[in-house]
mmCIF file of C-alpha atoms and ligand atoms in Angstrom:
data_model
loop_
_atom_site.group_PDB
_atom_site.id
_atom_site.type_symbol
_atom_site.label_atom_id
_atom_site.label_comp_id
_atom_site.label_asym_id
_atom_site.label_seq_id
_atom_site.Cartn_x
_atom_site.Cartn_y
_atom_site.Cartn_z
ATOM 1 C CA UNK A 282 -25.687 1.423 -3.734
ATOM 2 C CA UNK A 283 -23.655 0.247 -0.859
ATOM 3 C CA UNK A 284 -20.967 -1.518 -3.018
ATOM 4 C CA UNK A 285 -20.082 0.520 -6.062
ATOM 5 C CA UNK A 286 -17.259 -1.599 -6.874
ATOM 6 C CA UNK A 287 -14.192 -0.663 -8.697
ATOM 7 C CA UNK A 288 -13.088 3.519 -8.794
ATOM 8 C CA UNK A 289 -14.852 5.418 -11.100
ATOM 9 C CA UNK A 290 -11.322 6.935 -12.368
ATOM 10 C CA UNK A 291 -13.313 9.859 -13.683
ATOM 11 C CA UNK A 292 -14.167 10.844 -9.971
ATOM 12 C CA UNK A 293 -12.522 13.855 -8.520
ATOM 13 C CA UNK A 294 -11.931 11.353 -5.509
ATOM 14 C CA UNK A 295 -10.035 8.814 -7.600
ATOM 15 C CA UNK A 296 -8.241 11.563 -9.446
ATOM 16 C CA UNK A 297 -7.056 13.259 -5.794
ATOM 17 C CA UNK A 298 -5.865 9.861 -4.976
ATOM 18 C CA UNK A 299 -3.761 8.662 -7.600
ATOM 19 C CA UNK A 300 -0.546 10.518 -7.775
ATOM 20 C CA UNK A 301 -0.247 10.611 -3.423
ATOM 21 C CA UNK A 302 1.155 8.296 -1.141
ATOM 22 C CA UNK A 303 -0.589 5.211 0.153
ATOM 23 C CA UNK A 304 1.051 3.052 2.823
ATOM 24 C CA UNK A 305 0.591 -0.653 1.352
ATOM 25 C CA UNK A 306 2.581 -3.028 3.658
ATOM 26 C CA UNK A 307 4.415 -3.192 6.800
ATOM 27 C CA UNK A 308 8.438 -2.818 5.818
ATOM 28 C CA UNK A 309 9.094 -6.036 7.560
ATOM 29 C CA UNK A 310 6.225 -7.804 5.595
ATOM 30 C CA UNK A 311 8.643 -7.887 2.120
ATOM 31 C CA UNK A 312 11.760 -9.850 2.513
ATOM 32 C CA UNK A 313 14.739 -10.134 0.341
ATOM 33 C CA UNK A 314 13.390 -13.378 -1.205
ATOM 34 C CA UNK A 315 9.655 -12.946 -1.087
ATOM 35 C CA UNK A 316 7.763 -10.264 -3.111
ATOM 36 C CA UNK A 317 4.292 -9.545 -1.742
ATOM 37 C CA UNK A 318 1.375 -9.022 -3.492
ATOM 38 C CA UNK A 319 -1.059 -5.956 -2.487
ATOM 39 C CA UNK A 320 -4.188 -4.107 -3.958
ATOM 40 C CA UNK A 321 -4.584 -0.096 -4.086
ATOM 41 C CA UNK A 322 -7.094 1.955 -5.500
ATOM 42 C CA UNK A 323 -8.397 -1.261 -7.481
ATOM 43 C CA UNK A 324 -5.095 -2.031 -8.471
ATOM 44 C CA UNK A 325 -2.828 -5.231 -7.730
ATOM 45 C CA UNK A 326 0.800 -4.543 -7.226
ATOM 46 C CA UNK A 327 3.694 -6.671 -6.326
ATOM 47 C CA UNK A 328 6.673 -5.263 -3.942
ATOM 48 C CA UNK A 329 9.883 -6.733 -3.682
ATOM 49 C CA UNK A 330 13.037 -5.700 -2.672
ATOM 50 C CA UNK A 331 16.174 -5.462 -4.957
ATOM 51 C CA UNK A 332 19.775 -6.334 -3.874
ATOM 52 C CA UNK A 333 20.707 -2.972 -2.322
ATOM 53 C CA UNK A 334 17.249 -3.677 -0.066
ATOM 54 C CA UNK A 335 15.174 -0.889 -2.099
ATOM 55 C CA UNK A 336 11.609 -1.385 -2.320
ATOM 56 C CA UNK A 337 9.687 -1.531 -5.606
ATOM 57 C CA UNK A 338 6.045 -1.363 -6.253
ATOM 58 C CA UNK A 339 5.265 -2.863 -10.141
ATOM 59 C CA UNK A 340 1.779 -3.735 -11.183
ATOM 60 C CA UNK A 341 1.755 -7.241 -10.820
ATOM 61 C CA UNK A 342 2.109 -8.491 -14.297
ATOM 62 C CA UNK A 343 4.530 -10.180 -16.378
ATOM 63 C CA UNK A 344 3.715 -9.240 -20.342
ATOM 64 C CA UNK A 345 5.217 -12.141 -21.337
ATOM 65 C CA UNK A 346 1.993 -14.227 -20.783
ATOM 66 C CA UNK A 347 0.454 -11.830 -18.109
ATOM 67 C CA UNK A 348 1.647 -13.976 -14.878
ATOM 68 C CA UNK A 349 1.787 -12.436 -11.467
ATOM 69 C CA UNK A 350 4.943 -11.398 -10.570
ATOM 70 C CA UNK A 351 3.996 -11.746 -7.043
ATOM 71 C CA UNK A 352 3.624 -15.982 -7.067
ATOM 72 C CA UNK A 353 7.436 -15.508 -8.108
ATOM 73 C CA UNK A 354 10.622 -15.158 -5.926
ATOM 74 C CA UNK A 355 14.014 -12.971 -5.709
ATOM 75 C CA UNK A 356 16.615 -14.159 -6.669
ATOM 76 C CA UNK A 357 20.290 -11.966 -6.754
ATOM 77 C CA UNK A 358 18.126 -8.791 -6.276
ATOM 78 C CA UNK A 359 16.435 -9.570 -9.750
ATOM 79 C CA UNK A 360 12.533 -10.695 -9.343
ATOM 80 C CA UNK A 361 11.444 -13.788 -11.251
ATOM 81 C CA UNK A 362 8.552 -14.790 -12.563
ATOM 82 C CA UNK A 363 7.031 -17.887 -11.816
ATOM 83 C CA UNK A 364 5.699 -18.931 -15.221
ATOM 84 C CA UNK A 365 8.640 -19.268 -17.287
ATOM 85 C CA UNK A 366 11.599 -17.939 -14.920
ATOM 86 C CA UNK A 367 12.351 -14.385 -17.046
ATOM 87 C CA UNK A 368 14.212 -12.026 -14.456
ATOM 88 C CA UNK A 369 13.905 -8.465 -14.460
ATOM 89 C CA UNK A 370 15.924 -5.907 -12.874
ATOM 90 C CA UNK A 371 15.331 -3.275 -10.203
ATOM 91 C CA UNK A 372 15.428 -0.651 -13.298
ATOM 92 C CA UNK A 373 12.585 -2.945 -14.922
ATOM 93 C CA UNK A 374 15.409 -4.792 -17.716
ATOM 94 C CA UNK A 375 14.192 -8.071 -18.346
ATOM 95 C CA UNK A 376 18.410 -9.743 -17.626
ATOM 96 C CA UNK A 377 17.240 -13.931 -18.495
ATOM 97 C CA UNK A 378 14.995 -15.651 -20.480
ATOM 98 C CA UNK A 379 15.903 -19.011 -19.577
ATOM 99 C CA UNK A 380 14.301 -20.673 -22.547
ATOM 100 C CA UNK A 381 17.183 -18.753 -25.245
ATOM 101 C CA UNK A 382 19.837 -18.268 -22.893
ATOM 102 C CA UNK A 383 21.968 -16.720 -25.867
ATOM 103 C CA UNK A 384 19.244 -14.619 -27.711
ATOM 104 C CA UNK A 385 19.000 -10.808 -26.751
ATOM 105 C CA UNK A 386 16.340 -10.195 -23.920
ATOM 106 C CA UNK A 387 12.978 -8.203 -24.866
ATOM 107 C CA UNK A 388 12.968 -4.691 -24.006
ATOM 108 C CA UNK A 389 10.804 -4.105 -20.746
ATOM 109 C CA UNK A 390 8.583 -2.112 -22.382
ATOM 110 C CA UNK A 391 5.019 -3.842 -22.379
ATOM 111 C CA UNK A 392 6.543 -6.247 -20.357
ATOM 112 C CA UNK A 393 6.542 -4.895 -17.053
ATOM 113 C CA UNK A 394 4.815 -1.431 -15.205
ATOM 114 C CA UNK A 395 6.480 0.440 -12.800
ATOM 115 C CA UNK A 396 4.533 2.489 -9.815
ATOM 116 C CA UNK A 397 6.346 4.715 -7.357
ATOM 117 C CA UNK A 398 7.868 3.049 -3.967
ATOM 118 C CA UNK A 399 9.019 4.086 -0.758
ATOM 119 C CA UNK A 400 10.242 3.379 2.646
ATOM 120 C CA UNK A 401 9.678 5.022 5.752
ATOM 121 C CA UNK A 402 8.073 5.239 9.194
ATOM 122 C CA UNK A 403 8.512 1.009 9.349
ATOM 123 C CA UNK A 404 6.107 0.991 6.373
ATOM 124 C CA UNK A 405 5.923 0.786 2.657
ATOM 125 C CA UNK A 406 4.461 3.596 0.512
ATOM 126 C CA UNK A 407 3.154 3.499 -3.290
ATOM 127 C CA UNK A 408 1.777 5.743 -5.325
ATOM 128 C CA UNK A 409 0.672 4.622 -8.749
ATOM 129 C CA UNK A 410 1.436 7.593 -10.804
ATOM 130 C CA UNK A 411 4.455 10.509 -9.707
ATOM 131 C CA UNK A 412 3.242 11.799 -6.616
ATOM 132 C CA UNK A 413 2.614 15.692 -6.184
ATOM 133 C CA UNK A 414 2.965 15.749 -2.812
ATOM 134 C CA UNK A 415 5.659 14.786 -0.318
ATOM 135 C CA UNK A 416 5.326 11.714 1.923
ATOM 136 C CA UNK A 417 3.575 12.624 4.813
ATOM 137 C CA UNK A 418 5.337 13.938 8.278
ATOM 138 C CA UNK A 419 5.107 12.518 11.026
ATOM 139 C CA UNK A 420 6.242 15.066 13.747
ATOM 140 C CA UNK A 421 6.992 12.364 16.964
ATOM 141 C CA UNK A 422 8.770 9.838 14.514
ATOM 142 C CA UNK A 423 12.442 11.381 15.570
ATOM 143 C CA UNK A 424 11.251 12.062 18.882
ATOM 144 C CA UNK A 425 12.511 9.941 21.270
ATOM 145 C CA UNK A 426 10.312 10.903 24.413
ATOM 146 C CA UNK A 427 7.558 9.327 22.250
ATOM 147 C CA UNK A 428 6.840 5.613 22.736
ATOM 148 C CA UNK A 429 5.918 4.670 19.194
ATOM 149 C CA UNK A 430 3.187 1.561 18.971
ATOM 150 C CA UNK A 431 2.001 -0.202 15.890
ATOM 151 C CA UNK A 432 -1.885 -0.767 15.530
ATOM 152 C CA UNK A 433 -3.710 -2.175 13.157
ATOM 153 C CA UNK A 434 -4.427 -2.851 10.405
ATOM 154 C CA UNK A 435 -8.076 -2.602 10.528
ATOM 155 C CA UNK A 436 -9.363 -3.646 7.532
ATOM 156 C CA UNK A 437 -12.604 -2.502 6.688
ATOM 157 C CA UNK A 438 -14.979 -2.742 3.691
ATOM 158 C CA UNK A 439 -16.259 0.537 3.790
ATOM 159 C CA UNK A 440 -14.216 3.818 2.107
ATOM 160 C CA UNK A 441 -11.353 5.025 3.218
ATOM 161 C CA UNK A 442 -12.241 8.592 2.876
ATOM 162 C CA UNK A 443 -15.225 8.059 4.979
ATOM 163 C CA UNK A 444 -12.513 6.167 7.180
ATOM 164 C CA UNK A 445 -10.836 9.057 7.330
ATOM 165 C CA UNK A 446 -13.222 11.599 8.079
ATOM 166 C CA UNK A 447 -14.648 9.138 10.543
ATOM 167 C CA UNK A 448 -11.431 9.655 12.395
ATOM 168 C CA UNK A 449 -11.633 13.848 11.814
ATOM 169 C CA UNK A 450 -15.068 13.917 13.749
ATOM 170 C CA UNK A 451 -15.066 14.298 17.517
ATOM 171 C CA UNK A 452 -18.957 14.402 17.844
ATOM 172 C CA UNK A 453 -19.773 10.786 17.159
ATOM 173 C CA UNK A 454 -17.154 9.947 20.640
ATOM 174 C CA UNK A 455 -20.030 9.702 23.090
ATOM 175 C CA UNK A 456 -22.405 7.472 20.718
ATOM 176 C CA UNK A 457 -19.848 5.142 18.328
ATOM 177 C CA UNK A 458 -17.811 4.888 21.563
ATOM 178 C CA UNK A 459 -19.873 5.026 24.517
ATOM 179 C CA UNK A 460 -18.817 4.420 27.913
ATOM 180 C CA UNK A 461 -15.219 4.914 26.635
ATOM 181 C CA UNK A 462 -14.794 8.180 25.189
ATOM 182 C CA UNK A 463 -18.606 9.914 26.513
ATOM 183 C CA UNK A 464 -22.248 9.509 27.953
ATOM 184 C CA UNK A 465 -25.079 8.661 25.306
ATOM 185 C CA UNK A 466 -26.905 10.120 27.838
ATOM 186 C CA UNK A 467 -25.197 13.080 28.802
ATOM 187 C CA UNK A 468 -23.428 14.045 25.797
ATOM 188 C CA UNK A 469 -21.188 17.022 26.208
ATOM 189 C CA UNK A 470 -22.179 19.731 22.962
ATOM 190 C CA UNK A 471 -18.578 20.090 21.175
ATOM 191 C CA UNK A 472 -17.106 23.654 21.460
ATOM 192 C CA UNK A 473 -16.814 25.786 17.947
ATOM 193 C CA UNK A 474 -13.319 25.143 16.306
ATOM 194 C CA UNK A 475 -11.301 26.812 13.474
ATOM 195 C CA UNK A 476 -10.102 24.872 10.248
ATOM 196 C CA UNK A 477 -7.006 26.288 8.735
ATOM 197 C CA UNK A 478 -5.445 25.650 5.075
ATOM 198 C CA UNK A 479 -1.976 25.595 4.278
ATOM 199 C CA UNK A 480 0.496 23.987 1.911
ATOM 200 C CA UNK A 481 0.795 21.217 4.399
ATOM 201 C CA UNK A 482 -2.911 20.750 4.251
ATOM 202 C CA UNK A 483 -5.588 21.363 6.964
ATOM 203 C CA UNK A 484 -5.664 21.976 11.044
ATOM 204 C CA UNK A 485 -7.830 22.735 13.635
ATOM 205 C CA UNK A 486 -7.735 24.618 16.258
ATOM 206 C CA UNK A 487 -7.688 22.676 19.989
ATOM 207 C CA UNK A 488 -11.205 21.262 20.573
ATOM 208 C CA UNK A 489 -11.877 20.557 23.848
ATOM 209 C CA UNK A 490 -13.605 17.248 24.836
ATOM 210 C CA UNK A 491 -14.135 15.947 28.383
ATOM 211 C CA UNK A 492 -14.047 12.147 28.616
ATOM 212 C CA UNK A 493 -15.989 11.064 31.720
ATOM 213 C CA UNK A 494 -14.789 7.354 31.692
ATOM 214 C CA UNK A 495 -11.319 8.077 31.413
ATOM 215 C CA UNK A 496 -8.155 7.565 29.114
ATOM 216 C CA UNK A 497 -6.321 4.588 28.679
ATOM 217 C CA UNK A 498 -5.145 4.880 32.206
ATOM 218 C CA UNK A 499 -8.868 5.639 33.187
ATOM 219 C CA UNK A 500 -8.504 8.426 34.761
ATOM 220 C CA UNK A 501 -11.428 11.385 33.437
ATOM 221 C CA UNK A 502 -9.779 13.729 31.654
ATOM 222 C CA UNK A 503 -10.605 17.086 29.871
ATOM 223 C CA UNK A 504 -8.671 15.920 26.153
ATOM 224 C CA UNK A 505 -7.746 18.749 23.842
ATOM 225 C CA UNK A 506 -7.649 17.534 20.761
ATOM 226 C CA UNK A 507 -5.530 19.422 17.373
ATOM 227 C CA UNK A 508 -6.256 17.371 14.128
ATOM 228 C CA UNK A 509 -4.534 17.325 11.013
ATOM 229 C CA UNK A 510 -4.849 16.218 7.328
ATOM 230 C CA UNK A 511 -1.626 15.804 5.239
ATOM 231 C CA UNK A 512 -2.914 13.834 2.277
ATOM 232 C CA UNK A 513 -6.922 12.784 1.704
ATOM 233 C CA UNK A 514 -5.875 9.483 3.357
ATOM 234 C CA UNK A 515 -3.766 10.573 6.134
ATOM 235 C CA UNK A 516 -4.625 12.382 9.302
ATOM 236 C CA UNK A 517 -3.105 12.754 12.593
ATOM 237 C CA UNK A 518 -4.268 13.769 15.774
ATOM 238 C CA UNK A 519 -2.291 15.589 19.048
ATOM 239 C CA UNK A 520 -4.482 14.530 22.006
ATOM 240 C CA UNK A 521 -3.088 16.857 24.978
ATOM 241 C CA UNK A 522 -4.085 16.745 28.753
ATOM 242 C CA UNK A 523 -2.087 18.354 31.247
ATOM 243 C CA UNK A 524 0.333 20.362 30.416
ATOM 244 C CA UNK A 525 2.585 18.170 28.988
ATOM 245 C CA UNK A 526 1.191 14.516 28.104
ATOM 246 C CA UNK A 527 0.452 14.160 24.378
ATOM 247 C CA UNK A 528 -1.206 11.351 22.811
ATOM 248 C CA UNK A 529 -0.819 11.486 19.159
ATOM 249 C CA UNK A 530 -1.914 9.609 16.246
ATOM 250 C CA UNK A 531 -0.918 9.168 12.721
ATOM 251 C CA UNK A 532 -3.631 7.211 10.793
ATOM 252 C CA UNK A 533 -3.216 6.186 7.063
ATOM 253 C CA UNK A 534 -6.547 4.500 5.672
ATOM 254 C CA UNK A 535 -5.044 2.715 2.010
ATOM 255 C CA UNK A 536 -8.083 2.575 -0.261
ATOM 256 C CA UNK A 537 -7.888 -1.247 -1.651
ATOM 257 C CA UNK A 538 -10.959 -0.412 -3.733
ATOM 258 C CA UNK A 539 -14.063 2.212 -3.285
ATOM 259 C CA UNK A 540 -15.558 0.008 -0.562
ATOM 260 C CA UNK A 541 -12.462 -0.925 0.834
ATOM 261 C CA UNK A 542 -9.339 0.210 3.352
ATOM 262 C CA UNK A 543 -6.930 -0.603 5.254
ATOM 263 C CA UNK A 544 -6.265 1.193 8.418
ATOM 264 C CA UNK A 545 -2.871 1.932 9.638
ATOM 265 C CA UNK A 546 -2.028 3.324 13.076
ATOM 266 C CA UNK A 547 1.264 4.548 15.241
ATOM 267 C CA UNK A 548 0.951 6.077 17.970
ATOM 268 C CA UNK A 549 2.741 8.086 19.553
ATOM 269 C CA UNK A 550 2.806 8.541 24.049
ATOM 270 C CA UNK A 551 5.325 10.650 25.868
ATOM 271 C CA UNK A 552 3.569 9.618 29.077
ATOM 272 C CA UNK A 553 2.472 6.500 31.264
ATOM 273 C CA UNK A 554 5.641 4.432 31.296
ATOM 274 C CA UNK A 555 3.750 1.591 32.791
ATOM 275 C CA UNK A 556 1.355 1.568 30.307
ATOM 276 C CA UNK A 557 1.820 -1.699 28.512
ATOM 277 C CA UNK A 558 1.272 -1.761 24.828
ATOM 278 C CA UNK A 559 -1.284 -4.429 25.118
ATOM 279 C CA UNK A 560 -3.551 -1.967 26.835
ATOM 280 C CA UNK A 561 -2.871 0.806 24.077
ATOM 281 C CA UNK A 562 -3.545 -1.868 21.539
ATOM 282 C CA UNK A 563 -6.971 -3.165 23.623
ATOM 283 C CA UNK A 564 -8.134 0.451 23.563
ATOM 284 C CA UNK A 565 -7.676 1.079 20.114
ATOM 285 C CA UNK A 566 -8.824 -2.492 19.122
ATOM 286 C CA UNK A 567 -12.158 -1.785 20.409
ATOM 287 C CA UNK A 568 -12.438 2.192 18.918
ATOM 288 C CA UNK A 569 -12.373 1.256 15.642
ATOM 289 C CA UNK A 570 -14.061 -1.871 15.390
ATOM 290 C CA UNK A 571 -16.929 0.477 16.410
ATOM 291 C CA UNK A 572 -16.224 2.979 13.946
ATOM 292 C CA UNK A 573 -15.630 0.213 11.381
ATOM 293 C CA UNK A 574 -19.430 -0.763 11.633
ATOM 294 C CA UNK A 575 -20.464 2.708 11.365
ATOM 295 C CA UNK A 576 -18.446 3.217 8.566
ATOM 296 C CA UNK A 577 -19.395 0.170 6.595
ATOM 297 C CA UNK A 578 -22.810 0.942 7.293
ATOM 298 C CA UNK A 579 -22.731 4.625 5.529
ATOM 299 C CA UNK A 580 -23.785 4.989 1.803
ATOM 300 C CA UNK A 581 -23.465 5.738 -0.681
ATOM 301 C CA UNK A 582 -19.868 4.233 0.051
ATOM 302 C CA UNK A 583 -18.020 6.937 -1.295
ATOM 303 C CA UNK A 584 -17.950 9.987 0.266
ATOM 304 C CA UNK A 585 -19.937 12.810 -1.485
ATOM 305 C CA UNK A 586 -17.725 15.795 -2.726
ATOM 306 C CA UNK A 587 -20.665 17.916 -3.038
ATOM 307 C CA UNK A 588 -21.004 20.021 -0.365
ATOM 308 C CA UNK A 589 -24.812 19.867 -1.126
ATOM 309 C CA UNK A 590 -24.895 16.294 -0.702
ATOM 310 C CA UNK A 591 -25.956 15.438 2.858
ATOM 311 C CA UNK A 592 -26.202 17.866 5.874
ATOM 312 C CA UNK A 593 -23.983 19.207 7.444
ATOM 313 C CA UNK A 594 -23.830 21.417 11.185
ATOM 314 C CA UNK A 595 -21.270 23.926 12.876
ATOM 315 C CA UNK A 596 -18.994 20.704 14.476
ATOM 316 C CA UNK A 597 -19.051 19.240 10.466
ATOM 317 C CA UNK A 598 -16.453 22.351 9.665
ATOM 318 C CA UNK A 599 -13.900 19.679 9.579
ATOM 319 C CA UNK A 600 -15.577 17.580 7.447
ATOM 320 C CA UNK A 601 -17.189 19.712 5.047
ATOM 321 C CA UNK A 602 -13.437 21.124 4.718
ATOM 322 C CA UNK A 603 -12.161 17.827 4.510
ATOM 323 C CA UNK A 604 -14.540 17.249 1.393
ATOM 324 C CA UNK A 605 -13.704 20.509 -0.642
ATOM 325 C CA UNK A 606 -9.892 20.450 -0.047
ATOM 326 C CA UNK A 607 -10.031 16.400 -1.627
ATOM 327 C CA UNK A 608 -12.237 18.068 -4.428
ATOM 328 C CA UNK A 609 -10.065 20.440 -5.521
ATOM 329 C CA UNK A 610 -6.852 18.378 -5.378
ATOM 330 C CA UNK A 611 -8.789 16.049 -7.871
ATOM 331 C CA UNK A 612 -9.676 19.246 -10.167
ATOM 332 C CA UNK A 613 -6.196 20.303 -10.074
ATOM 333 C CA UNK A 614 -4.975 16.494 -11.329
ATOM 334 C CA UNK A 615 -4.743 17.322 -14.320
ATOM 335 C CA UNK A 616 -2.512 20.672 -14.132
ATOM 336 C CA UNK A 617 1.083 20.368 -14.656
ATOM 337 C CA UNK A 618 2.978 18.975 -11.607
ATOM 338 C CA UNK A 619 5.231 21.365 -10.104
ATOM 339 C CA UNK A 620 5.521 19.300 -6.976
ATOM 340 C CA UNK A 621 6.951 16.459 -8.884
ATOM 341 C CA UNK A 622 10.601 17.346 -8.858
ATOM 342 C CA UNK A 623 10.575 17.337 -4.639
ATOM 343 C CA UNK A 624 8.768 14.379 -4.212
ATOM 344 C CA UNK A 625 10.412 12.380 -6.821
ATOM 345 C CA UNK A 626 14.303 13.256 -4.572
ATOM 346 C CA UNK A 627 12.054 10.843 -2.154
ATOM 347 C CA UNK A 628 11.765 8.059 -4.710
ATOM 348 C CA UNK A 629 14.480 4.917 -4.490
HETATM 349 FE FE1 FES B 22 6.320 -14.320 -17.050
HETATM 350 FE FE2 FES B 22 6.291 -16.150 -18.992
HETATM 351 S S1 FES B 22 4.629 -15.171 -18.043
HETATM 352 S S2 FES B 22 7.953 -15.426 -17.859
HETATM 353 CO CO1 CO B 23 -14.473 6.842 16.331
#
């Protein structure tokens, strides 16, 4: 079945993607006035930010009589809901019920569910229950030789760990991307690579692809490409060609549902001055509406943690890595969370 609908939460997917970080907006898409209402992993949050500008991610839900927070506004860094104007503080207090100015307000408990928020990298982060691992790093963010560029979102209904390990596989460049990034015809066979594990998650060794029509100046290059995974839903890539020009991407696909993402991109460019940002943008525009049809068109939609599901060849070592290091994060879900304490010093 193509669309599965809403996470199985008993899945060893779900469970690897509950407690991590999911970027869910653009920071400049939640003003001080206006919360903004988004989905993730099946569930619909509202953001908003408080007076001191911190972000918050609640479900969006009043439990008075189960309104959405989000149709409401900000007012004096207190959200409001829209039904019957109760405010609640950033620490979740319900402060006014305008109806009984003088009575005592309700406890928040039952009345209002907070998820984890945070800021960073020009974009908003949630993770619905205490993440156990630290928000990702970016390594050109501080970097000032890198020219940083916005793409996306690509929104496609298709999964984001498919997305994802879309994105991790080089030998689909000369088919999904013909006549941009290889020959149909002439396909170039894609050198052996290693995969390594660490705390930080996975990396390959540099793979070596040659690119007959060119990079986004056009010129024919031989790319070497170094991938890396930091969390099931965000990868990154170092594209190097000559010695010093590095073209890297950090990719975060949000899963809405089980047969849908978001796609967020910055890249990164220490080279090609006079490469305008429209170009970048054209170039990557047109790469992943072609993956997004592939990807929409792969079932079942959710990526098969089996290793003995589908088959799988030498330049799959990514991939088939990919799949057993998202599989064991869900089996350990359940252990006690020793990570909690670091990541929760990133929480507002
Ligand atoms: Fe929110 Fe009544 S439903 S105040
Ligand atoms: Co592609």
């Amino acid at each position: 079945m193509l669309y599965a609908g809403k996470w199985d939460r008993a899945g060893l997917d779900y469970q690897a993607l509950k407690n991590q970080w999911h970027v869910v907006a653009r920071a400049d898409e939640v003003s001080a006035e206006r919360p903004k209402a988004v989905r993730l992993l099946g569930e619909e949050l509202v953001l908003w930010r408080d007076g001191a500008g911190q972000i918050h991610a609640w479900k969006d839900y009043c439990g008075h009589r189960g309104a959405k927070l989000s149709l409401g506004c900000v007012k004096k860094g207190e959200i409001e809901c829209p039904y019957h104007g109760w405010r609640f503080d950033a620490g979740g207090q319900c402060t006014r019920v305008p109806a009984h100015p003088d009575q005592a307000t309700p406890s928040s408990a039952r009345l209002i569910f907070r998820h984890h928020a945070a800021e960073r990298y020009g974009l908003i982060w949630a993770s619905l229950d205490a993440p156990r691992r630290p928000l990702p790093v970016f390594p050109e963010w501080e970097d000032d030789s890198f020219r940083k560029v916005f793409a996306g979102p690509y929104r496609y209904m298709g999964n984001a760990l498919r997305s994802v390990e879309n994105f991790l596989d080089a030998s689909h460049f000369p088919f999904v991307h013909a006549n941009l990034n290889g020959d149909p015809d002439a396909p170039e066979p894609l050198p052996d690579y290693q995969v390594f594990k660490d705390e930080h998650g996975l990396r390959t060794s540099e793979i070596s692809v040659f690119q007959p029509y060119g990079d986004h100046r056009g010129i024919p290059v031989t790319a070497r490409y170094t991938y890396s995974v930091f969390n099931p839903t965000t990868a990154y890539f170092v594209k190097k060609t000559g010695d010093t020009e590095r073209f890297c991407t950090f990719l975060n696909a949000t899963p809405v549902d089980e047969a849908e993402c978001v796609i967020w991109l910055i890249v990164a460019i220490n080279f090609g001055a006079d490469l305008s940002e429209e170009k970048i943008l054209y170039r990557q525009d047109m790469v992943f509406e072609q993956d997004r049809l592939i990807v929409e068109s792969q079932r079942p939609a959710r990526l098969p943690l089996d290793i003995q599901q589908e088959m799988h060849v030498r330049s799959d070592r990514l991939g088939i890595e990919y799949r057993r290091w998202i599989k064991e994060l869900g089996l350990r879900a359940d252990a006690p969370n020793h990570a909690e304490p670091r990541a929760a010093a990133l929480l507002n």
